Amino acid sequence: MQWCLASDVAPKNMSSQLAGIQNCVANFGGVASPIVAGAILSATNSFQIALYTYGITAVIGALIYGCYLGKIEQIKVPEK
């Protein structure tokens, strides 16, 4: 869903730029996840709590995405 959304809303001839920005921002989660998991593991000595945390975060993210996603329209950019 998310990858095709970038091509649906991107202005003409800019879908690859928008997808690149989306991919860059999405990678912050990949960088932060092991750091957060390590902190939770150090504090609790349990991977289970880290996995529950990630599961709850994923469900909350999906609910927010589903509830607040409005009408999908292409971004309009003024002609030069």
Short mmCIF file of C-alpha atoms in Angstrom, two decimals:
data_model
loop_
_atom_site.label_atom_id
_atom_site.label_comp_id
_atom_site.label_asym_id
_atom_site.label_seq_id
_atom_site.Cartn_x
_atom_site.Cartn_y
_atom_site.Cartn_z
CA MET A 1 0.00 0.00 0.00
CA GLN A 2 2.62 2.48 1.02
CA TRP A 3 4.90 2.08 -2.02
CA CYS A 4 2.10 2.57 -4.53
CA LEU A 5 0.85 5.57 -2.55
CA ALA A 6 4.01 7.53 -3.39
CA SER A 7 3.47 7.05 -7.12
CA ASP A 8 -0.21 7.98 -6.80
CA VAL A 9 0.33 11.30 -5.02
CA ALA A 10 3.65 12.43 -6.51
CA PRO A 11 3.61 15.33 -8.94
CA LYS A 12 4.27 14.54 -12.59
CA ASN A 13 7.81 13.17 -13.16
CA MET A 14 8.65 13.23 -9.41
CA SER A 15 7.49 9.83 -8.17
CA SER A 16 11.04 8.47 -7.79
CA GLN A 17 12.05 11.49 -5.70
CA LEU A 18 9.08 11.08 -3.40
CA ALA A 19 9.70 7.34 -3.08
CA GLY A 20 13.35 8.03 -2.22
CA ILE A 21 12.38 10.47 0.51
CA GLN A 22 9.82 7.98 1.83
CA ASN A 23 12.44 5.22 1.86
CA CYS A 24 14.96 7.46 3.64
CA VAL A 25 12.51 8.36 6.40
CA ALA A 26 11.37 4.74 6.74
CA ASN A 27 14.95 3.62 7.34
CA PHE A 28 15.09 5.63 10.58
CA GLY A 29 12.98 2.87 12.12
CA GLY A 30 15.55 0.31 11.00
CA VAL A 31 18.29 2.31 12.70
CA ALA A 32 16.33 2.99 15.89
CA SER A 33 14.88 -0.53 16.36
CA PRO A 34 18.06 -2.28 17.55
CA ILE A 35 18.92 0.64 19.82
CA VAL A 36 15.48 0.59 21.43
CA ALA A 37 15.48 -3.22 21.67
CA GLY A 38 18.92 -3.11 23.33
CA ALA A 39 17.73 -0.52 25.83
CA ILE A 40 14.63 -2.57 26.66
CA LEU A 41 16.71 -5.75 26.93
CA SER A 42 19.21 -4.04 29.24
CA ALA A 43 16.44 -2.69 31.46
CA THR A 44 14.30 -5.83 31.64
CA ASN A 45 16.48 -8.81 30.57
CA SER A 46 13.62 -9.86 28.27
CA PHE A 47 13.23 -9.80 24.51
CA GLN A 48 9.55 -10.52 25.00
CA ILE A 49 8.83 -6.99 26.22
CA ALA A 50 10.69 -5.53 23.21
CA LEU A 51 8.64 -7.68 20.83
CA TYR A 52 5.39 -6.69 22.54
CA THR A 53 6.47 -3.05 22.28
CA TYR A 54 7.09 -3.39 18.54
CA GLY A 55 3.83 -5.25 18.03
CA ILE A 56 1.81 -2.61 19.86
CA THR A 57 3.61 0.15 17.95
CA ALA A 58 2.79 -1.56 14.63
CA VAL A 59 -0.91 -1.88 15.53
CA ILE A 60 -1.09 1.76 16.66
CA GLY A 61 0.66 2.87 13.45
CA ALA A 62 -1.74 0.86 11.28
CA LEU A 63 -4.75 2.31 13.10
CA ILE A 64 -3.49 5.87 12.74
CA TYR A 65 -2.66 5.29 9.07
CA GLY A 66 -6.08 3.78 8.40
CA CYS A 67 -8.07 6.35 10.34
CA TYR A 68 -6.34 9.54 9.26
CA LEU A 69 -5.55 8.81 5.62
CA GLY A 70 -7.74 11.16 3.67
CA LYS A 71 -8.60 11.30 0.01
CA ILE A 72 -5.64 10.29 -2.12
CA GLU A 73 -4.93 12.97 -4.70
CA GLN A 74 -1.93 13.90 -6.78
CA ILE A 75 0.11 16.80 -5.36
CA LYS A 76 -0.26 19.83 -7.59
CA VAL A 77 2.91 21.76 -8.44
CA PRO A 78 2.62 25.12 -10.22
CA GLU A 79 4.00 25.15 -13.75
CA LYS A 80 7.13 27.25 -14.31
#
